PDB file of C-alpha atoms and ligand atoms in Angstrom:
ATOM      1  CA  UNK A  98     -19.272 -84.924 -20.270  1.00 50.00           C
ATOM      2  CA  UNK A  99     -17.297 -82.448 -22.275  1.00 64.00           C
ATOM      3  CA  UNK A 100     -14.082 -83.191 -20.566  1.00 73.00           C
ATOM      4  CA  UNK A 101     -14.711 -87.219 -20.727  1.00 79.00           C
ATOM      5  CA  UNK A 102     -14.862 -87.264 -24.929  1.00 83.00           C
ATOM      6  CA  UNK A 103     -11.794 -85.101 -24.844  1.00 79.00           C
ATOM      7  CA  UNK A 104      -9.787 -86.987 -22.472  1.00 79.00           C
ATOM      8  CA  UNK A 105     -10.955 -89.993 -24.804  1.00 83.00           C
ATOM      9  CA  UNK A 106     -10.142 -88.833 -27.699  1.00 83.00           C
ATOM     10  CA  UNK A 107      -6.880 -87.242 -26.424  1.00 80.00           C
ATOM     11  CA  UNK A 108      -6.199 -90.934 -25.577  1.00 81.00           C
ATOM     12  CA  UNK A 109      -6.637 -92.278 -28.460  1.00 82.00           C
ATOM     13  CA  UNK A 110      -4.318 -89.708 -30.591  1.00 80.00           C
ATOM     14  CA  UNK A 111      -1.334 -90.506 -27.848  1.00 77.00           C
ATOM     15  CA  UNK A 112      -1.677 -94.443 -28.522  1.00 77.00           C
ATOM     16  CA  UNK A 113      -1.600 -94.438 -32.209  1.00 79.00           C
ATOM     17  CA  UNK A 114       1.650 -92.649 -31.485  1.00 74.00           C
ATOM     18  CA  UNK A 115       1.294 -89.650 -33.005  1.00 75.00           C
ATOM     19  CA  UNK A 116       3.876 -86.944 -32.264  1.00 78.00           C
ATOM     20  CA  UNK A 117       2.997 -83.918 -30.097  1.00 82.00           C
ATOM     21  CA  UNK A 118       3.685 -80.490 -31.869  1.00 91.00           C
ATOM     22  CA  UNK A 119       5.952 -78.888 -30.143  1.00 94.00           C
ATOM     23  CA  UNK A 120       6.016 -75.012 -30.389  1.00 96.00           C
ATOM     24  CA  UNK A 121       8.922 -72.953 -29.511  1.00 96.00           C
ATOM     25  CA  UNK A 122       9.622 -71.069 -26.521  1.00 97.00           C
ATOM     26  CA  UNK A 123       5.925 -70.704 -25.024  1.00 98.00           C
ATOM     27  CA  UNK A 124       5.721 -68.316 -22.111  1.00 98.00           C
ATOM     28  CA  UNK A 125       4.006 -70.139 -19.397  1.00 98.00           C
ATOM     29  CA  UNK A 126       2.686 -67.299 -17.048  1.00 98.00           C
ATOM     30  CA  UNK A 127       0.001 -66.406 -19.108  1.00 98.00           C
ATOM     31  CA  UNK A 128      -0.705 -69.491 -20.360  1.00 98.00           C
ATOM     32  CA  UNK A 129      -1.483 -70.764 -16.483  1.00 98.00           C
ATOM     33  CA  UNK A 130      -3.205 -67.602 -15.990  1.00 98.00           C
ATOM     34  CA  UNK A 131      -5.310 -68.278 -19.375  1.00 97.00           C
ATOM     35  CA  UNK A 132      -6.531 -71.455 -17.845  1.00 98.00           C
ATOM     36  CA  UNK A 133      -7.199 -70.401 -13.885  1.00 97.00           C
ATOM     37  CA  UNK A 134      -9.926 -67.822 -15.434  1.00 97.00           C
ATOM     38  CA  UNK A 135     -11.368 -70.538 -16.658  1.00 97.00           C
ATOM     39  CA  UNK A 136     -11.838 -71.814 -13.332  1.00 97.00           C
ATOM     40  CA  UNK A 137     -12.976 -68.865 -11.477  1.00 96.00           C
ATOM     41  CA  UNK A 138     -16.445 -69.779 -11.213  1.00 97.00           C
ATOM     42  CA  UNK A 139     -16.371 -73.448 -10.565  1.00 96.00           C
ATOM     43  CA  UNK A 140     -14.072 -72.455  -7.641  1.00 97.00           C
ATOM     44  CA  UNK A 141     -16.661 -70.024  -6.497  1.00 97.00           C
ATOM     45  CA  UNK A 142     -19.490 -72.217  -6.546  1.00 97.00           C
ATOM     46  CA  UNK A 143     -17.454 -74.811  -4.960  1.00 97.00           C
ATOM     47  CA  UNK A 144     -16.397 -71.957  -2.852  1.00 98.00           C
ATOM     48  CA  UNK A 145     -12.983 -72.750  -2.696  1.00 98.00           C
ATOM     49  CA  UNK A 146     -10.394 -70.254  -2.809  1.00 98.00           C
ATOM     50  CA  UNK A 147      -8.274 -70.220  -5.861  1.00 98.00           C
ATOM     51  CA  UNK A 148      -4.360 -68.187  -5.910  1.00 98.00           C
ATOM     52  CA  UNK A 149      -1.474 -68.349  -8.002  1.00 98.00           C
ATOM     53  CA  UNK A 150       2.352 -67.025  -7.436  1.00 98.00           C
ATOM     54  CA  UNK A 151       3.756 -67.145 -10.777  1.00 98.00           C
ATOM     55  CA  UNK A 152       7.692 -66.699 -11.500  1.00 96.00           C
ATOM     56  CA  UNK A 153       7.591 -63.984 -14.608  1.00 91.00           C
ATOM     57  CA  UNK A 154       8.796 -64.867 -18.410  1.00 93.00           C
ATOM     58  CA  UNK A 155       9.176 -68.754 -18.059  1.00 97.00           C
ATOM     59  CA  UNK A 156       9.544 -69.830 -21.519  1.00 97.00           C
ATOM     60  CA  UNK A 157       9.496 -73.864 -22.348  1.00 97.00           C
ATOM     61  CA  UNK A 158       9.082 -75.535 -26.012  1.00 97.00           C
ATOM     62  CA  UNK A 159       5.770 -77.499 -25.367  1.00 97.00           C
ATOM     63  CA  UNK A 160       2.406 -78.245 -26.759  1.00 96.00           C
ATOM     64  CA  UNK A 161       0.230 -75.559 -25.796  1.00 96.00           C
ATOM     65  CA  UNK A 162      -2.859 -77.129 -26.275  1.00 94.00           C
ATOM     66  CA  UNK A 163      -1.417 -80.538 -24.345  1.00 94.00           C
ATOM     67  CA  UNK A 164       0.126 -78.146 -21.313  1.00 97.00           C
ATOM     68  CA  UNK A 165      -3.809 -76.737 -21.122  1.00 96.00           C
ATOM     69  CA  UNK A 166      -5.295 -79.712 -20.903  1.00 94.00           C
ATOM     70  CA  UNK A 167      -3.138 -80.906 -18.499  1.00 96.00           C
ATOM     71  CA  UNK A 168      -3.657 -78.015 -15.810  1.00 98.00           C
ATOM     72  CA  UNK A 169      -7.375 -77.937 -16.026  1.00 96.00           C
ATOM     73  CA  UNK A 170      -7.363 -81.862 -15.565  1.00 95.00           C
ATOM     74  CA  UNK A 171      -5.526 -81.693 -12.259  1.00 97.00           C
ATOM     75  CA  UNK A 172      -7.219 -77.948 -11.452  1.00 97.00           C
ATOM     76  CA  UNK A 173     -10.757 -79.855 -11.591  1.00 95.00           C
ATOM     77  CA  UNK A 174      -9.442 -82.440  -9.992  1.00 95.00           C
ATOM     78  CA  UNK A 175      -8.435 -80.039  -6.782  1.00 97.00           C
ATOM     79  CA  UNK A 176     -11.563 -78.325  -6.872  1.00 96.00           C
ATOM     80  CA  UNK A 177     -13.792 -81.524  -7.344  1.00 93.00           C
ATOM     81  CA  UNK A 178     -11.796 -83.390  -4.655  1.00 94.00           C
ATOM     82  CA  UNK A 179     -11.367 -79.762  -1.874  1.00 96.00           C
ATOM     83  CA  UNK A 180     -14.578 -79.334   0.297  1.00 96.00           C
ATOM     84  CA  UNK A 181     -15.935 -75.451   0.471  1.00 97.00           C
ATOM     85  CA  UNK A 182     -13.810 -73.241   2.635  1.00 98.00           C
ATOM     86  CA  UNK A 183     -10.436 -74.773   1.086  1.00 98.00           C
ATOM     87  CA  UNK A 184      -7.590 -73.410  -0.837  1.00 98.00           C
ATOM     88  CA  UNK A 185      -5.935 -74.245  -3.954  1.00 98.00           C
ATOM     89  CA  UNK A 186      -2.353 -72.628  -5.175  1.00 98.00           C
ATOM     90  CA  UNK A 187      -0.896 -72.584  -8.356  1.00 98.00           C
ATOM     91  CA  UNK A 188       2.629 -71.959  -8.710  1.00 98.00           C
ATOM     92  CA  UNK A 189       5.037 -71.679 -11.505  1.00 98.00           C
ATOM     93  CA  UNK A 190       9.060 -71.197 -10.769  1.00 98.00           C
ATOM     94  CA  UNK A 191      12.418 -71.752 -12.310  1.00 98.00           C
ATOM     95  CA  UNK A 192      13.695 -75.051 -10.703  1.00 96.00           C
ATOM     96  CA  UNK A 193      16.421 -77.400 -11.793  1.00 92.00           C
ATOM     97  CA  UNK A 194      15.672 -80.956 -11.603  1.00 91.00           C
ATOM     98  CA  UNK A 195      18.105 -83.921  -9.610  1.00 89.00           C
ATOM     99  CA  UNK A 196      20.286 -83.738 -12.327  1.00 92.00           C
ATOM    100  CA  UNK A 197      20.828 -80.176 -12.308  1.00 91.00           C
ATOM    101  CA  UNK A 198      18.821 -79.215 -15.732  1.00 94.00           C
ATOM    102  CA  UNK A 199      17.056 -76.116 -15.850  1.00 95.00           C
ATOM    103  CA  UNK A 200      12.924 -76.225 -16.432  1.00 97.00           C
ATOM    104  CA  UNK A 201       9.840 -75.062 -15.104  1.00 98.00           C
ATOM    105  CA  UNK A 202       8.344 -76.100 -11.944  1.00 98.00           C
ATOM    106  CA  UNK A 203       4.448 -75.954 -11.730  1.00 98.00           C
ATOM    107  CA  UNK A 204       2.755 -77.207  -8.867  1.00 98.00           C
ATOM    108  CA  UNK A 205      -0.951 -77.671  -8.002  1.00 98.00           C
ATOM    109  CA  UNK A 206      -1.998 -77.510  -3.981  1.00 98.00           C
ATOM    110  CA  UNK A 207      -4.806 -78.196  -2.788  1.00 98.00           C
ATOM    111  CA  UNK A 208      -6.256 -78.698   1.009  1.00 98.00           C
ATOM    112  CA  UNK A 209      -8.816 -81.220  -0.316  1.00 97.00           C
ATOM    113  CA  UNK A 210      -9.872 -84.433   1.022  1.00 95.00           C
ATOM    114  CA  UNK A 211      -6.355 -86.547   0.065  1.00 96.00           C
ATOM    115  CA  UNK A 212      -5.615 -90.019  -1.326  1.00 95.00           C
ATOM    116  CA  UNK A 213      -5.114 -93.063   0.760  1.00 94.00           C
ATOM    117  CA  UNK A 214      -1.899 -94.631   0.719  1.00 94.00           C
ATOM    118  CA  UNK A 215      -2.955 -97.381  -0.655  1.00 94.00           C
ATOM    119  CA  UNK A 216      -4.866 -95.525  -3.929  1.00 94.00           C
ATOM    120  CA  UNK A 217      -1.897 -93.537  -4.645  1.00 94.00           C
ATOM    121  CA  UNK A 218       0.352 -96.105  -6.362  1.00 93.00           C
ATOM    122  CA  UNK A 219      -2.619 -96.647  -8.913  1.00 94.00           C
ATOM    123  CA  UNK A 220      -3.846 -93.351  -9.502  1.00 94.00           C
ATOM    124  CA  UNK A 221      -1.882 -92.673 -13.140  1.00 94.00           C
ATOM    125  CA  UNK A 222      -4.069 -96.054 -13.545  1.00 93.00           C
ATOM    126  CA  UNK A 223      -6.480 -95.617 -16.529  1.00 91.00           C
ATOM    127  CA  UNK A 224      -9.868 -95.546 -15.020  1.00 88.00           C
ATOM    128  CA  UNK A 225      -8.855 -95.967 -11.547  1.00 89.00           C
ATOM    129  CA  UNK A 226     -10.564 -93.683  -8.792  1.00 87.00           C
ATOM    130  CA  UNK A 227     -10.351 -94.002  -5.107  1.00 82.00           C
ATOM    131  CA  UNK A 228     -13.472 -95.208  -2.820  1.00 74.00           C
ATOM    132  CA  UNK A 229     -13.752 -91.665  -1.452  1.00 69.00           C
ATOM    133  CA  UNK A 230     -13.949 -90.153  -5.360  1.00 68.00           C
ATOM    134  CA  UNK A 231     -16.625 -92.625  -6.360  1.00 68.00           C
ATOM    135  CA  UNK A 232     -18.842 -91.816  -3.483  1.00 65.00           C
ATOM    136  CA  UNK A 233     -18.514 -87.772  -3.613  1.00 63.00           C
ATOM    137  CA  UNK A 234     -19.364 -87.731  -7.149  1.00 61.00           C
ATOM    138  CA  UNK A 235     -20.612 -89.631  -9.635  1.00 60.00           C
ATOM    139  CA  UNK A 236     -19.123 -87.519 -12.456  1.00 68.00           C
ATOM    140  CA  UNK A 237     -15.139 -88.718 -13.020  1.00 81.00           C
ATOM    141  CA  UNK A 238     -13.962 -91.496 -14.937  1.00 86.00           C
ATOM    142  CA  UNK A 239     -10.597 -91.973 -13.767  1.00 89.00           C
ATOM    143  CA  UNK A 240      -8.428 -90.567 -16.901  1.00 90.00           C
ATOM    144  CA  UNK A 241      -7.434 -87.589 -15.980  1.00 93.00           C
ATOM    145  CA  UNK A 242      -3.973 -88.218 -14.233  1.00 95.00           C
ATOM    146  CA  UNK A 243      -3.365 -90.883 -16.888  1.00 94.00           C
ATOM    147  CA  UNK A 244      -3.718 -88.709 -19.874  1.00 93.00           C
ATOM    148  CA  UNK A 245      -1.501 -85.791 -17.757  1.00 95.00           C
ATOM    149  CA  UNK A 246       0.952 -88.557 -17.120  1.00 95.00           C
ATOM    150  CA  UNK A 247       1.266 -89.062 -21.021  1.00 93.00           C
ATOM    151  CA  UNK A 248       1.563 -85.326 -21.594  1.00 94.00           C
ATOM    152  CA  UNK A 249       4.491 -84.864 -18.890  1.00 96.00           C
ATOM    153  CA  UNK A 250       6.342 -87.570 -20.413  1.00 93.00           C
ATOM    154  CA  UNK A 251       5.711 -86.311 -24.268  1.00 92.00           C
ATOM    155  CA  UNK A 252       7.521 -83.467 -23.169  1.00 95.00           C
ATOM    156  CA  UNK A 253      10.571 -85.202 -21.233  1.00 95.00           C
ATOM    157  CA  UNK A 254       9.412 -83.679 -18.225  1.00 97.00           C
ATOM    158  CA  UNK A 255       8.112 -85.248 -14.608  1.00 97.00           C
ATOM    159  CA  UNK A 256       4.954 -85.476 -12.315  1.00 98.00           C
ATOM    160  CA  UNK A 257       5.141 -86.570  -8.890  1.00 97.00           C
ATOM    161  CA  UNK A 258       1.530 -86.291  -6.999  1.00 98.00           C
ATOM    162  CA  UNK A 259       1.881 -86.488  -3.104  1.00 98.00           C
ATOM    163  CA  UNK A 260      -1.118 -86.517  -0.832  1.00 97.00           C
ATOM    164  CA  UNK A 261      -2.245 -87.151   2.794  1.00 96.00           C
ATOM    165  CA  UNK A 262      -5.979 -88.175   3.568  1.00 95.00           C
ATOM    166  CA  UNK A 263      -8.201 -85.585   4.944  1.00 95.00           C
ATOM    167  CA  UNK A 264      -5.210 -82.791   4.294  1.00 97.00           C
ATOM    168  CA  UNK A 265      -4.425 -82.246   0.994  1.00 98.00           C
ATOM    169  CA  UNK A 266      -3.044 -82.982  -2.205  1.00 98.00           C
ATOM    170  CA  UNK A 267       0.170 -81.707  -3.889  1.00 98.00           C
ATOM    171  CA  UNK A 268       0.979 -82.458  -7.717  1.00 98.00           C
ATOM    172  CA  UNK A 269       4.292 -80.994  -8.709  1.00 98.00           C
ATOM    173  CA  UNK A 270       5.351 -81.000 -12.608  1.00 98.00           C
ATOM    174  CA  UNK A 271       8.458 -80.298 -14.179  1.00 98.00           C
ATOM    175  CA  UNK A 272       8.856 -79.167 -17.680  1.00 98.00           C
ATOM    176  CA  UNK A 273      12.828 -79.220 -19.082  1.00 97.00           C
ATOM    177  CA  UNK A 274      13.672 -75.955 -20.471  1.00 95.00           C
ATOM    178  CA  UNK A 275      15.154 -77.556 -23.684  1.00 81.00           C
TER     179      UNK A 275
HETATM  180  N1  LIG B 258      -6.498 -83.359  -5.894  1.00 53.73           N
HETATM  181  C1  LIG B 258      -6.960 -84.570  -5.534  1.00 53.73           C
HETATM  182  N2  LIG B 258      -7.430 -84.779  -4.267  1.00 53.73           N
HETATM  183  C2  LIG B 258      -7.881 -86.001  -3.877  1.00 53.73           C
HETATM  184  N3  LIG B 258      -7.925 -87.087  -4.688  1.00 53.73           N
HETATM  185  C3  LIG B 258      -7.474 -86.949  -5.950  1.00 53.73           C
HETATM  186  C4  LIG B 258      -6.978 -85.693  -6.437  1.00 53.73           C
HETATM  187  N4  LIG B 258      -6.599 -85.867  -7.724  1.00 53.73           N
HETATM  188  C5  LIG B 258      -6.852 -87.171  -8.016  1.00 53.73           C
HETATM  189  N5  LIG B 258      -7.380 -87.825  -6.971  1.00 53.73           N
HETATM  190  C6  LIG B 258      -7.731 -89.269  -6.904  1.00 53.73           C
HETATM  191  O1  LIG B 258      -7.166 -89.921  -8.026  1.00 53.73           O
HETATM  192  C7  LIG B 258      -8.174 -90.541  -8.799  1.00 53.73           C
HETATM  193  C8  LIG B 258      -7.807 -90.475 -10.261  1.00 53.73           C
HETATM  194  O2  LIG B 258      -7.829 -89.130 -10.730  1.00 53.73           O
HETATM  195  P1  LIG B 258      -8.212 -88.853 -12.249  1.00 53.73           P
HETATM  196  O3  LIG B 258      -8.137 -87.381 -12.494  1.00 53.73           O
HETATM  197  O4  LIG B 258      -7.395 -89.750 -13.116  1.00 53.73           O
HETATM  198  O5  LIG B 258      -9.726 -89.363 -12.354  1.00 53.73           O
HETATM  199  P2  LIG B 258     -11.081 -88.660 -11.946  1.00 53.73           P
HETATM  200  O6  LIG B 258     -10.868 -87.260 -11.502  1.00 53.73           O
HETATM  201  O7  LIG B 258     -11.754 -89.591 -10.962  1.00 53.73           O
HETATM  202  O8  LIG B 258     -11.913 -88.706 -13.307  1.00 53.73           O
HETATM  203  P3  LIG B 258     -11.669 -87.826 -14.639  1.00 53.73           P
HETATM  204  O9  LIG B 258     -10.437 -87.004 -14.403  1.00 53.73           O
HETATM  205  O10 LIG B 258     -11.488 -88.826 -15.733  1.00 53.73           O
HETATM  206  O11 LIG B 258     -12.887 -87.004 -14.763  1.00 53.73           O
HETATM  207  C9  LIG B 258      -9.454 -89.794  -8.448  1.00 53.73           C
HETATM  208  O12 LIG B 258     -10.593 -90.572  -8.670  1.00 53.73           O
HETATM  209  C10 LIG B 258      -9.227 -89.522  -6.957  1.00 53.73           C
HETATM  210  O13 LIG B 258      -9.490 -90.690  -6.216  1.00 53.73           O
HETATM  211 MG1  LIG B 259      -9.729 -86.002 -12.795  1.00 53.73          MG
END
């Protein structure tokens, strides 16, 4: 419930427009390592298994409370959506985009139960959740990706999700340097 009146009211602040902070220079390995702890025990009694590889002393100018809420939005996610005896990775490197600009690269793998083909075009969809989601729990409401997909772009970065049913799912971020 906690995380629903959040992701509302984070909702609401992003469409009356108002300006992320943006703080200077954050390093991101602890920050990512601040939020997995937070996860350790819903992984465990999920009993999933939960690693990250982290690149050392990646710096970006972001929203620190924004870049949090986006990584435990999409690390519940993998843990709601991995059955027990699965793996989730977290990984943070130094990664150039298509046009050759520096920026951080964080990605989020999971060897969960996947997205259909035909869900994934609609799943930055406010409110939108698959079949499959709606019948494992009855707990999500379907903002989760939306409100990361806001984040991502309030910091000119990108967020690609790619996903095959029954395998896995792997969301891949990118955060500009400057
Ligand atoms: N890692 C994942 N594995 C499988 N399906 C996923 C994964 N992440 C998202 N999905 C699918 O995308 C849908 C939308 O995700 P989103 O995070 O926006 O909503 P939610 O998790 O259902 O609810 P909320 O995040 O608001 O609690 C989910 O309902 C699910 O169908
Ligand atoms: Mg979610």
């Amino acid at each position: 419930m906690g995380s629903l009146t959040d992701n509302l009211l984070a909702l609401a602040k992003f469409d009356s427009g108002l300006k992320m902070e943006i703080e200077q220079a954050i390093p991101l390995g602890p920050l990512l390592q601040r939020v997995n702890s937070e996860f350790g025990e819903l992984a465990e009694q999920n009993q999933v298994t939960l690693i990250m590889n982290l690149e050392k002393d990646l710096r970006v100018d972001c929203n620190q409370l924004a870049i949090e809420r986006l990584l435990r939005n999409l690390l519940h996610n993998s843990i709601r959506y991995t059955p027990a005896g699965g793996l989730i990775e977290l990984i943070l490197r130094d990664r150039s985009n298509m046009e050759s600009r520096g920026g951080a690269e964080i990605t989020i793998r999971d060897t969960g139960i996947g997205i259909n083909p035909q869900d994934l075009p609609h799943i930055f969809e406010r409110f939108y959740r698959s079949d499959g989601a709606r019948r494992r729990d009855g707990g999500g409401s379907g903002l989760g990706l939306s409100i990361c997909q806001s984040i991502v772009k309030n910091h000119g970065g990108t967020i690609d999700i790619q996903s095959e049913r029954g395998r896995g799912t792997c969301v891949t971020i990118w955060l500009p340097y400057s």
